[in-house]
Amino acid sequence: MLEIFLYVIAGCLLGVVTGLIPGIHINTVSAFALGVAVFGDFNLVILIVAMSVVHTFVDFVPSILLGAPDSETFVAVLPGHRMINEGNGFEAVKLSAIGGLFGGIFAIVISPLFFIFITDSIEFVKFFIPWILIVILGSMIISEETFRRKRNALLVVTLSGILGVIMLKGNFNLGNALLPLATGFFGAPILFQSIMQNQKFAPQKNLKVKFDKREVLMGSFLGLVSGAFVSIIPSIGPAQAAFVTGKVFGNIETKIYLVLIGSINTVNMILSFIVLYSLGKTRTGSAAAIKGLFSLQEIHLIFLLGTILISLAFGYFAVNLSAQKLMGIIKKINYKKLNLSVLLGVSLIVFLLSGFVGCLAYASAAGIGIFSQTREIRRINCMAFLMVPTILIYFSV
Amino acid sequence: MLREELVARLALSLAVLGIVVLFIVSYSYEAHSLKISEISEEIKGERVIVCGRIDSSYLATNVLIFTINDGAKIKGVVFNPGREEYSLIRKNSFVEIEGKIEIYENELEIVAERVGKC
């Protein structure tokens, strides 16, 4: 028992490390664990579960505070950056964490129902996805204000879509093609703009955040629904689900949106373990690693439940602590130099993990992101890089 | 204002140039025809084209699983198969499969992206 507990703590600490360093993904650590482990090692399953759950909390810290996202959290960069400029950076991070905490608890509560539901619903839900995405793509362009902006939005959607298709459906074999695209579209332009405009790190208001019950419950609930959706349907990620939810439910307030994104990530991770247990399907890298390591039986679920509960609490407090520390560091150093270092660091990570092709995709995506930023059209139009390939997958093109 | 205009134009040019180069480079990553006996773990992740007879096929939840034989055998899968794939991948029919080589449960398999006649 003590051994299992030590593995839970080790997993939680590893989750903090993978979450805080942009580019180091849990999938990388899981794949490494899979490579060195012997089949049947349940302790490693516990480690991966703890690491994965904590990671879904902590990876928002660099995404929001540094503008250095990964493939799951990039939708948090824009609202997070807005709140940083208003002096509410810590609140932005905490909103994503409270979303993760409540979403995680909700996911555990609904997991028996989810278990019963999943086998029957897949076909029905899948039919509507490409049509919903097409309508959303069209509405993204039409909803821009002037003709000039509509035209530029169409250009951004087209270029993003082409880039997404080349990278995600083309001949390349990149381990993580989403990393260069996500950081290029959403991270690099913000860092570039901060550097060009010599932005200062706005003085942050006090670190005592009071949550609004309505915002937390609404965001967590929407995150639960979206996260469940993501864990059932292949090829839809948390970022797409957050975007679709945002569109379906209209203009979601920034704070609720951050709770929602935090909730989706954690819910998706937890429910992917249920999908693995019930259908044997893998919807996350962590679930795939567990499948390669161990054959889960009913008796193991109680251990997984305990691990998830500890990890949820650990993740929430780890976000508080790491965000406070990071903000303390950011305050003391030159913000322009910090942004420049992060931009160079992220570019280096893209090069190391994705090579020349990844760098080319990163530069193209950054070009599209910077273009939409300078033309003052919504950067969410760049989401076409995920939506167009997804639509093609569902139409079997 | 002029600087913004210049940045926008440069960014757009960079994006278009990058996409064009990626498009051209992607051709060098095109699938190549192989005998099944030539497929090994070393080419995991690469895209190949194989041609052979379907030994067996069955449908799991949204996945068509088959075995193709050209003297050697390899397992293959089609995710979300359409009508065309169903009609082509039948026992004893000859098909051309283009797809990525992956390892699933310690076994080589081809994840089909295109199915046609040999």
Coordinates of C-alpha atoms in Angstrom, one line a residue:
Chain A
M1 CA 0.0 0.0 0.0
L2 CA 2.8 2.4 0.9
E3 CA 4.5 1.5 -2.3
I4 CA 1.4 2.5 -4.3
F5 CA 1.2 5.7 -2.4
L6 CA 4.8 6.5 -3.2
Y7 CA 4.1 5.9 -6.9
V8 CA 1.1 8.3 -6.7
I9 CA 3.3 11.0 -5.2
A10 CA 6.1 10.3 -7.8
G11 CA 3.5 10.6 -10.6
C12 CA 2.1 13.8 -9.2
L13 CA 5.6 15.3 -9.0
L14 CA 6.3 14.2 -12.6
G15 CA 3.0 15.8 -13.7
V16 CA 4.2 19.1 -12.3
V17 CA 7.5 18.8 -14.2
T18 CA 5.8 17.8 -17.5
G19 CA 3.2 20.5 -17.0
L20 CA 5.6 23.4 -16.3
I21 CA 8.1 22.7 -19.1
P22 CA 6.5 23.5 -22.5
G23 CA 7.1 20.8 -25.1
I24 CA 7.6 18.0 -22.5
H25 CA 4.3 16.2 -22.9
I26 CA 3.0 13.4 -20.7
N27 CA 2.9 11.2 -23.8
T28 CA 6.6 11.5 -24.1
V29 CA 7.1 10.3 -20.5
S30 CA 4.4 7.6 -20.9
A31 CA 6.0 6.3 -24.0
F32 CA 9.3 6.2 -22.1
A33 CA 7.7 4.3 -19.2
L34 CA 6.2 1.9 -21.7
G35 CA 9.6 1.3 -23.3
V36 CA 11.3 0.4 -20.0
A37 CA 8.5 -1.3 -18.2
V38 CA 7.5 -5.0 -18.0
F39 CA 3.8 -5.8 -18.9
G40 CA 1.8 -6.2 -15.7
D41 CA 3.4 -3.5 -13.6
F42 CA 0.4 -1.9 -11.9
N43 CA 2.6 0.6 -10.0
L44 CA 3.5 2.2 -13.3
V45 CA -0.2 2.5 -14.2
I46 CA -0.7 4.4 -11.0
L47 CA 2.2 6.6 -11.8
I48 CA 0.9 7.4 -15.3
V49 CA -2.6 8.1 -14.0
A50 CA -1.3 10.5 -11.3
M51 CA 1.1 12.2 -13.7
S52 CA -1.6 12.7 -16.3
V53 CA -4.2 14.2 -14.0
V54 CA -1.7 16.6 -12.4
H55 CA -0.4 17.5 -15.9
T56 CA -3.9 18.6 -17.0
F57 CA -3.8 21.2 -14.2
V58 CA -0.2 22.5 -14.3
D59 CA 0.2 22.8 -18.1
F60 CA -2.0 25.9 -17.9
V61 CA 0.6 27.8 -15.9
P62 CA 3.1 28.3 -18.7
S63 CA 0.3 28.6 -21.3
I64 CA -1.3 31.5 -19.5
L65 CA 1.6 33.2 -17.8
L66 CA 4.2 32.8 -20.5
G67 CA 2.1 32.3 -23.7
A68 CA 3.9 29.0 -24.2
P69 CA 1.1 26.5 -24.7
D70 CA 1.0 22.8 -25.6
S71 CA -1.4 21.1 -27.9
E72 CA -4.2 20.8 -25.3
T73 CA -4.1 24.2 -23.7
F74 CA -3.5 26.7 -26.5
V75 CA -7.1 27.9 -26.4
A76 CA -6.3 29.3 -23.0
V77 CA -3.5 31.6 -24.3
L78 CA -5.7 34.4 -25.6
P79 CA -8.2 34.8 -22.7
G80 CA -5.3 34.2 -20.3
H81 CA -3.2 36.9 -21.8
R82 CA -6.1 39.3 -21.8
M83 CA -6.5 38.8 -18.0
I84 CA -2.7 39.2 -17.5
N85 CA -2.9 42.6 -19.1
E86 CA -5.7 43.5 -16.8
G87 CA -3.6 42.4 -13.8
N88 CA -5.6 39.2 -13.2
G89 CA -3.1 36.6 -14.4
F90 CA -3.2 34.6 -11.2
E91 CA -7.0 34.5 -11.3
A92 CA -6.9 33.2 -14.9
V93 CA -4.6 30.3 -13.9
K94 CA -6.7 29.6 -10.8
L95 CA -9.9 29.6 -12.9
S96 CA -8.5 26.9 -15.1
A97 CA -7.4 24.9 -11.9
I98 CA -10.8 25.2 -10.2
G99 CA -12.4 24.0 -13.5
G100 CA -10.0 21.0 -13.5
L101 CA -10.9 20.2 -9.8
F102 CA -14.7 20.5 -10.2
G103 CA -14.7 18.9 -13.6
G104 CA -12.6 16.0 -12.2
I105 CA -15.0 15.5 -9.3
F106 CA -18.0 15.6 -11.7
A107 CA -16.3 13.1 -14.0
I108 CA -15.9 10.7 -11.2
V109 CA -19.5 11.1 -10.1
I110 CA -20.9 10.5 -13.6
S111 CA -18.5 7.7 -14.6
P112 CA -20.9 4.8 -13.9
L113 CA -23.5 6.5 -16.1
F114 CA -20.9 7.3 -18.7
F115 CA -19.8 3.7 -18.7
I116 CA -23.4 2.6 -19.6
F117 CA -23.9 5.4 -22.1
I118 CA -20.7 5.1 -24.3
T119 CA -21.3 1.9 -26.1
D120 CA -24.7 3.0 -27.6
S121 CA -24.1 6.7 -28.5
I122 CA -21.0 6.8 -30.6
E123 CA -22.6 6.4 -34.0
F124 CA -25.4 8.9 -33.4
V125 CA -23.0 11.6 -32.2
K126 CA -20.5 11.1 -34.9
F127 CA -23.0 11.7 -37.7
F128 CA -23.4 15.4 -36.7
I129 CA -19.8 16.4 -36.1
P130 CA -18.6 17.3 -39.6
W131 CA -21.8 19.3 -40.2
I132 CA -21.5 21.2 -37.0
L133 CA -17.9 22.0 -37.8
I134 CA -18.8 23.3 -41.3
V135 CA -21.5 25.6 -39.9
I136 CA -19.1 26.9 -37.3
L137 CA -16.4 27.5 -40.0
G138 CA -18.9 29.5 -42.0
S139 CA -20.1 31.5 -39.0
M140 CA -16.6 32.3 -38.0
I141 CA -16.0 34.1 -41.3
I142 CA -19.4 35.8 -41.6
S143 CA -19.4 37.1 -38.0
E144 CA -16.3 39.3 -38.7
E145 CA -17.5 42.9 -38.8
T146 CA -16.5 44.5 -42.1
F147 CA -16.2 43.2 -45.7
R148 CA -12.4 43.7 -45.5
R149 CA -12.2 41.6 -42.3
K150 CA -14.5 38.9 -43.7
R151 CA -12.2 38.7 -46.7
N152 CA -9.1 38.4 -44.4
A153 CA -10.8 35.9 -42.2
L154 CA -11.6 33.8 -45.3
L155 CA -7.9 34.0 -46.2
V156 CA -6.8 33.0 -42.7
V157 CA -9.3 30.1 -42.6
T158 CA -8.2 28.9 -46.0
L159 CA -4.4 29.0 -45.3
S160 CA -4.9 27.5 -41.8
G161 CA -7.0 24.7 -43.3
I162 CA -4.5 24.0 -46.0
L163 CA -1.6 24.0 -43.5
G164 CA -3.5 21.7 -41.2
V165 CA -4.4 19.2 -44.0
I166 CA -0.7 19.1 -45.2
M167 CA 0.6 18.5 -41.7
L168 CA -2.1 16.3 -40.2
K169 CA -3.3 14.4 -43.2
G170 CA -0.3 14.6 -45.5
N171 CA 2.7 12.3 -46.0
F172 CA 4.7 13.6 -43.0
N173 CA 5.3 11.4 -40.0
L174 CA 5.7 13.8 -37.2
G175 CA 5.2 12.4 -33.7
N176 CA 3.3 15.5 -32.6
A177 CA 2.4 17.7 -35.5
L178 CA 0.0 19.7 -33.2
L179 CA 2.9 21.1 -31.2
P180 CA 4.4 23.3 -34.0
L181 CA 1.0 24.3 -35.3
A182 CA -0.5 25.2 -31.9
T183 CA 2.5 27.1 -30.7
G184 CA 2.9 28.8 -34.1
F185 CA -0.8 29.9 -34.4
F186 CA -1.4 30.9 -30.8
G187 CA 1.9 31.2 -28.8
A188 CA 4.4 32.8 -31.1
P189 CA 2.2 35.7 -32.3
I190 CA 1.5 36.9 -28.7
L191 CA 5.2 36.7 -27.8
F192 CA 6.1 38.5 -31.0
Q193 CA 3.6 41.2 -30.4
S194 CA 4.8 41.7 -26.8
I195 CA 8.4 42.0 -28.0
M196 CA 7.5 44.4 -30.8
Q197 CA 5.4 46.6 -28.6
N198 CA 7.8 46.4 -25.7
Q199 CA 4.9 45.4 -23.5
K200 CA 5.4 45.4 -19.7
F201 CA 4.2 42.7 -17.4
A202 CA 1.2 44.4 -15.9
P203 CA 1.2 44.8 -12.1
Q204 CA -0.9 41.9 -10.9
K205 CA -3.6 42.4 -8.3
N206 CA -3.6 40.5 -5.1
L207 CA -3.3 36.7 -5.0
K208 CA -6.5 36.1 -3.1
V209 CA -9.0 35.1 -5.7
K210 CA -12.7 34.8 -4.9
F211 CA -14.6 32.5 -7.1
D212 CA -18.1 33.2 -8.3
K213 CA -20.2 30.0 -7.7
R214 CA -22.1 30.4 -10.9
E215 CA -19.0 30.8 -13.1
V216 CA -17.3 27.8 -11.5
L217 CA -20.3 25.5 -11.7
M218 CA -21.4 26.6 -15.2
G219 CA -17.8 26.3 -16.6
S220 CA -17.2 23.0 -14.9
F221 CA -20.5 21.5 -16.1
L222 CA -19.9 22.7 -19.7
G223 CA -16.4 21.2 -19.4
L224 CA -17.9 17.9 -18.2
V225 CA -20.2 17.7 -21.2
S226 CA -17.5 18.7 -23.7
G227 CA -14.8 16.5 -22.0
A228 CA -17.2 13.5 -22.2
F229 CA -17.7 14.3 -25.9
V230 CA -14.0 14.4 -26.5
S231 CA -13.3 11.1 -24.7
I232 CA -15.9 9.3 -26.8
I233 CA -15.1 10.7 -30.3
P234 CA -11.8 10.0 -32.0
S235 CA -9.9 12.9 -33.6
I236 CA -11.6 15.6 -31.5
G237 CA -9.3 17.2 -29.0
P238 CA -10.0 19.3 -25.9
A239 CA -9.2 22.5 -27.9
Q240 CA -11.7 21.7 -30.6
A241 CA -14.3 20.8 -27.9
A242 CA -13.7 24.1 -26.1
F243 CA -14.1 26.0 -29.4
V244 CA -17.3 24.1 -30.4
T245 CA -18.8 24.6 -26.9
G246 CA -18.0 28.3 -27.0
K247 CA -19.8 28.6 -30.4
V248 CA -22.8 26.5 -29.4
F249 CA -23.4 28.3 -26.2
G250 CA -22.8 31.8 -27.6
N251 CA -20.4 34.3 -26.2
I252 CA -19.2 32.6 -23.0
E253 CA -17.6 35.1 -20.5
T254 CA -13.8 34.9 -20.3
K255 CA -13.8 33.6 -16.7
I256 CA -16.3 30.8 -17.5
Y257 CA -14.4 29.9 -20.6
L258 CA -11.2 29.5 -18.6
V259 CA -13.0 27.3 -16.1
L260 CA -14.5 25.3 -19.0
I261 CA -11.1 24.7 -20.7
G262 CA -9.5 23.6 -17.4
S263 CA -12.5 21.3 -16.8
I264 CA -12.4 19.7 -20.3
N265 CA -8.8 18.7 -20.1
T266 CA -9.1 16.9 -16.7
V267 CA -12.5 15.4 -17.6
N268 CA -11.2 14.1 -20.9
M269 CA -8.2 12.5 -19.2
I270 CA -10.2 10.8 -16.4
L271 CA -13.0 9.5 -18.8
S272 CA -10.3 8.2 -21.2
F273 CA -9.5 5.7 -18.5
I274 CA -13.1 4.7 -18.3
V275 CA -13.3 4.3 -22.1
L276 CA -10.1 2.2 -21.9
Y277 CA -11.6 -0.1 -19.3
S278 CA -15.1 -0.4 -20.9
L279 CA -14.3 -0.4 -24.7
G280 CA -10.6 -1.1 -24.7
K281 CA -10.2 2.0 -26.8
T282 CA -7.5 4.6 -26.3
R283 CA -8.4 8.3 -26.5
T284 CA -5.3 9.8 -24.9
G285 CA -1.6 9.0 -24.9
S286 CA -1.8 8.0 -21.3
A287 CA -4.6 5.6 -21.9
A288 CA -2.6 4.1 -24.8
A289 CA 0.4 3.7 -22.5
I290 CA -1.7 2.0 -19.8
K291 CA -3.2 -0.4 -22.4
G292 CA 0.4 -1.4 -23.3
L293 CA 1.3 -1.9 -19.7
F294 CA -1.6 -3.6 -18.0
S295 CA -5.0 -5.3 -18.5
L296 CA -7.3 -3.4 -16.2
Q297 CA -9.9 -5.4 -14.1
E298 CA -12.7 -4.3 -11.9
I299 CA -10.6 -4.6 -8.7
H300 CA -8.1 -2.0 -10.0
L301 CA -10.7 0.7 -10.4
I302 CA -10.8 1.5 -6.7
F303 CA -7.1 2.1 -6.8
L304 CA -7.4 4.3 -9.8
L305 CA -10.2 6.2 -8.1
G306 CA -8.1 6.9 -5.1
T307 CA -5.1 8.0 -7.3
I308 CA -7.3 10.3 -9.3
L309 CA -8.7 11.9 -6.1
I310 CA -5.3 12.5 -4.6
S311 CA -4.0 13.8 -8.0
L312 CA -6.9 16.3 -8.3
A313 CA -6.2 17.8 -5.0
F314 CA -2.4 17.8 -5.6
G315 CA -2.9 19.3 -9.1
Y316 CA -5.0 22.2 -7.7
F317 CA -2.5 23.1 -5.0
A318 CA 0.5 22.6 -7.4
V319 CA -1.0 25.2 -9.8
N320 CA -1.4 27.7 -6.9
L321 CA 2.1 27.3 -5.8
S322 CA 3.8 27.1 -9.2
A323 CA 1.9 30.1 -10.6
Q324 CA 2.7 32.2 -7.5
K325 CA 6.4 31.3 -7.8
L326 CA 6.5 31.9 -11.6
M327 CA 4.8 35.3 -11.2
G328 CA 7.3 36.3 -8.6
I329 CA 10.1 35.4 -11.0
I330 CA 8.5 37.2 -14.0
K331 CA 8.1 40.4 -11.9
K332 CA 11.8 40.5 -11.2
I333 CA 13.1 40.1 -14.7
N334 CA 12.9 42.1 -17.9
Y335 CA 9.6 41.1 -19.5
K336 CA 10.9 41.8 -23.1
K337 CA 13.9 39.6 -22.5
L338 CA 11.7 36.9 -20.9
N339 CA 9.4 36.9 -23.9
L340 CA 12.3 36.7 -26.2
S341 CA 13.8 33.8 -24.3
V342 CA 10.4 32.0 -24.2
L343 CA 10.0 32.5 -28.0
L344 CA 13.5 31.2 -28.7
G345 CA 13.0 28.3 -26.2
V346 CA 9.7 27.3 -27.7
S347 CA 11.2 27.5 -31.2
L348 CA 14.1 25.3 -30.1
I349 CA 11.7 22.7 -28.6
V350 CA 9.7 22.6 -31.8
F351 CA 13.0 22.0 -33.7
L352 CA 14.1 19.3 -31.4
L353 CA 10.8 17.5 -31.3
S354 CA 9.6 18.1 -34.9
G355 CA 12.7 18.8 -36.9
F356 CA 12.9 20.9 -40.1
V357 CA 9.4 20.1 -41.2
G358 CA 8.0 21.1 -37.8
C359 CA 9.9 24.3 -37.9
L360 CA 8.6 25.2 -41.3
A361 CA 5.0 24.5 -40.2
Y362 CA 5.7 26.5 -37.0
A363 CA 6.9 29.5 -39.1
S364 CA 4.0 29.3 -41.5
A365 CA 1.5 29.0 -38.6
A366 CA 3.1 32.0 -36.8
G367 CA 2.9 34.0 -40.1
I368 CA -0.8 33.3 -40.3
G369 CA -1.3 34.1 -36.6
I370 CA 0.7 37.4 -36.9
F371 CA -1.3 38.3 -40.0
S372 CA -4.6 37.9 -38.3
Q373 CA -3.3 39.8 -35.3
T374 CA -2.2 42.8 -37.3
R375 CA -5.3 42.8 -39.4
E376 CA -7.4 42.7 -36.2
I377 CA -9.4 39.6 -37.1
R378 CA -10.2 37.0 -34.5
R379 CA -7.3 34.5 -34.1
I380 CA -9.8 31.7 -33.5
N381 CA -10.1 31.6 -37.3
C382 CA -6.8 29.8 -37.2
M383 CA -8.6 26.9 -35.6
A384 CA -9.5 25.9 -39.2
F385 CA -6.1 24.1 -39.1
L386 CA -7.8 21.4 -36.9
M387 CA -11.4 21.7 -38.1
V388 CA -10.7 21.2 -41.8
P389 CA -8.7 18.0 -41.4
T390 CA -11.3 16.7 -38.9
I391 CA -14.2 17.4 -41.4
L392 CA -12.2 15.5 -44.1
I393 CA -11.7 12.6 -41.7
Y394 CA -15.4 12.3 -41.0
F395 CA -16.2 12.4 -44.7
S396 CA -13.5 9.8 -45.3
V397 CA -11.6 12.0 -47.7
Chain B
M1 CA 0.6 52.1 -39.5
L2 CA 3.2 51.6 -42.3
R3 CA 5.1 49.2 -39.9
E4 CA 1.9 47.2 -39.2
E5 CA 1.2 47.0 -42.9
L6 CA 4.7 45.8 -43.6
V7 CA 4.5 43.2 -40.7
A8 CA 1.2 41.9 -42.1
R9 CA 2.5 41.5 -45.6
L10 CA 5.7 39.8 -44.4
A11 CA 3.8 37.5 -42.2
L12 CA 1.4 36.5 -45.0
S13 CA 4.3 36.0 -47.4
L14 CA 6.1 33.8 -44.8
A15 CA 2.9 31.7 -44.4
V16 CA 2.3 31.2 -48.1
L17 CA 5.9 30.5 -48.8
G18 CA 6.0 28.0 -45.9
I19 CA 2.9 26.2 -47.1
V20 CA 4.2 26.0 -50.7
V21 CA 7.6 24.5 -49.5
L22 CA 5.8 22.1 -47.1
F23 CA 3.5 21.0 -50.0
I24 CA 6.6 20.4 -52.2
V25 CA 8.5 18.6 -49.5
S26 CA 5.6 16.4 -48.7
Y27 CA 6.0 14.8 -52.1
S28 CA 9.3 13.3 -51.0
Y29 CA 7.4 11.6 -48.2
E30 CA 5.1 9.8 -50.5
A31 CA 4.2 6.2 -50.1
H32 CA 6.3 3.6 -52.0
S33 CA 5.3 0.2 -53.2
L34 CA 6.7 -2.7 -51.1
K35 CA 6.3 -6.5 -50.8
I36 CA 4.8 -7.4 -47.5
S37 CA 8.0 -9.5 -46.7
E38 CA 10.0 -6.2 -46.9
I39 CA 8.0 -4.6 -44.2
S40 CA 9.8 -4.5 -40.8
E41 CA 9.8 -2.5 -37.6
E42 CA 12.5 -0.2 -39.1
I43 CA 9.9 1.4 -41.4
K44 CA 7.4 2.0 -38.7
G45 CA 5.5 5.2 -39.4
E46 CA 6.3 5.2 -43.1
R47 CA 3.6 5.2 -45.8
V48 CA 3.7 2.2 -48.1
I49 CA 1.6 0.6 -50.8
V50 CA 1.0 -3.1 -50.8
C51 CA -1.0 -5.3 -53.2
G52 CA -2.4 -8.7 -52.3
R53 CA -5.3 -11.0 -51.6
I54 CA -7.6 -10.5 -48.6
D55 CA -7.4 -13.6 -46.5
S56 CA -9.9 -12.5 -43.9
S57 CA -11.8 -9.4 -42.9
Y58 CA -14.3 -8.5 -40.1
L59 CA -15.8 -5.4 -38.7
A60 CA -15.3 -4.3 -35.1
T61 CA -16.8 -1.1 -33.7
N62 CA -16.1 1.3 -36.7
V63 CA -12.9 -0.5 -37.6
L64 CA -12.5 -2.9 -40.5
I65 CA -9.8 -5.4 -39.6
F66 CA -8.3 -7.6 -42.4
T67 CA -5.3 -9.7 -43.3
I68 CA -3.7 -9.2 -46.7
N69 CA -1.4 -11.8 -48.3
D70 CA 1.0 -11.4 -51.2
G71 CA 3.0 -14.6 -50.2
A72 CA 3.7 -13.0 -46.8
K73 CA 0.9 -11.7 -44.6
I74 CA 0.2 -8.5 -42.6
K75 CA -2.8 -7.3 -40.6
G76 CA -4.5 -4.1 -41.6
V77 CA -7.1 -1.8 -40.3
V78 CA -9.5 0.8 -41.8
F79 CA -10.9 3.3 -39.4
N80 CA -14.4 4.5 -40.1
P81 CA -14.7 2.5 -43.3
G82 CA -17.0 3.6 -46.0
R83 CA -19.1 1.6 -48.5
E84 CA -16.2 1.4 -51.0
E85 CA -13.8 0.0 -48.4
Y86 CA -16.5 -2.6 -47.4
S87 CA -17.0 -3.7 -51.0
L88 CA -13.3 -3.9 -51.8
I89 CA -12.0 -5.6 -48.7
R90 CA -13.7 -9.0 -49.0
K91 CA -12.3 -12.4 -48.6
N92 CA -10.3 -13.6 -51.7
S93 CA -10.5 -10.2 -53.4
F94 CA -7.3 -8.5 -54.6
V95 CA -6.7 -5.0 -53.4
E96 CA -4.1 -2.3 -53.2
I97 CA -3.7 -0.8 -49.7
E98 CA -1.9 2.5 -49.1
G99 CA -1.3 3.3 -45.4
K100 CA 1.1 3.8 -42.6
I101 CA 3.0 1.0 -40.9
E102 CA 2.3 0.9 -37.2
I103 CA 2.9 -1.5 -34.3
Y104 CA -0.2 -2.5 -32.4
E105 CA 0.1 -5.0 -29.5
N106 CA 3.6 -5.9 -30.6
E107 CA 2.5 -6.7 -34.1
L108 CA 3.1 -4.9 -37.3
E109 CA 0.0 -3.6 -39.0
I110 CA -0.9 -1.3 -41.9
V111 CA -3.3 1.5 -41.1
A112 CA -5.1 1.9 -44.4
E113 CA -5.6 5.4 -45.7
R114 CA -6.6 4.4 -49.3
V115 CA -8.0 1.2 -50.7
G116 CA -8.2 0.4 -54.4
K117 CA -8.0 -2.4 -56.9
C118 CA -4.7 -4.0 -57.8

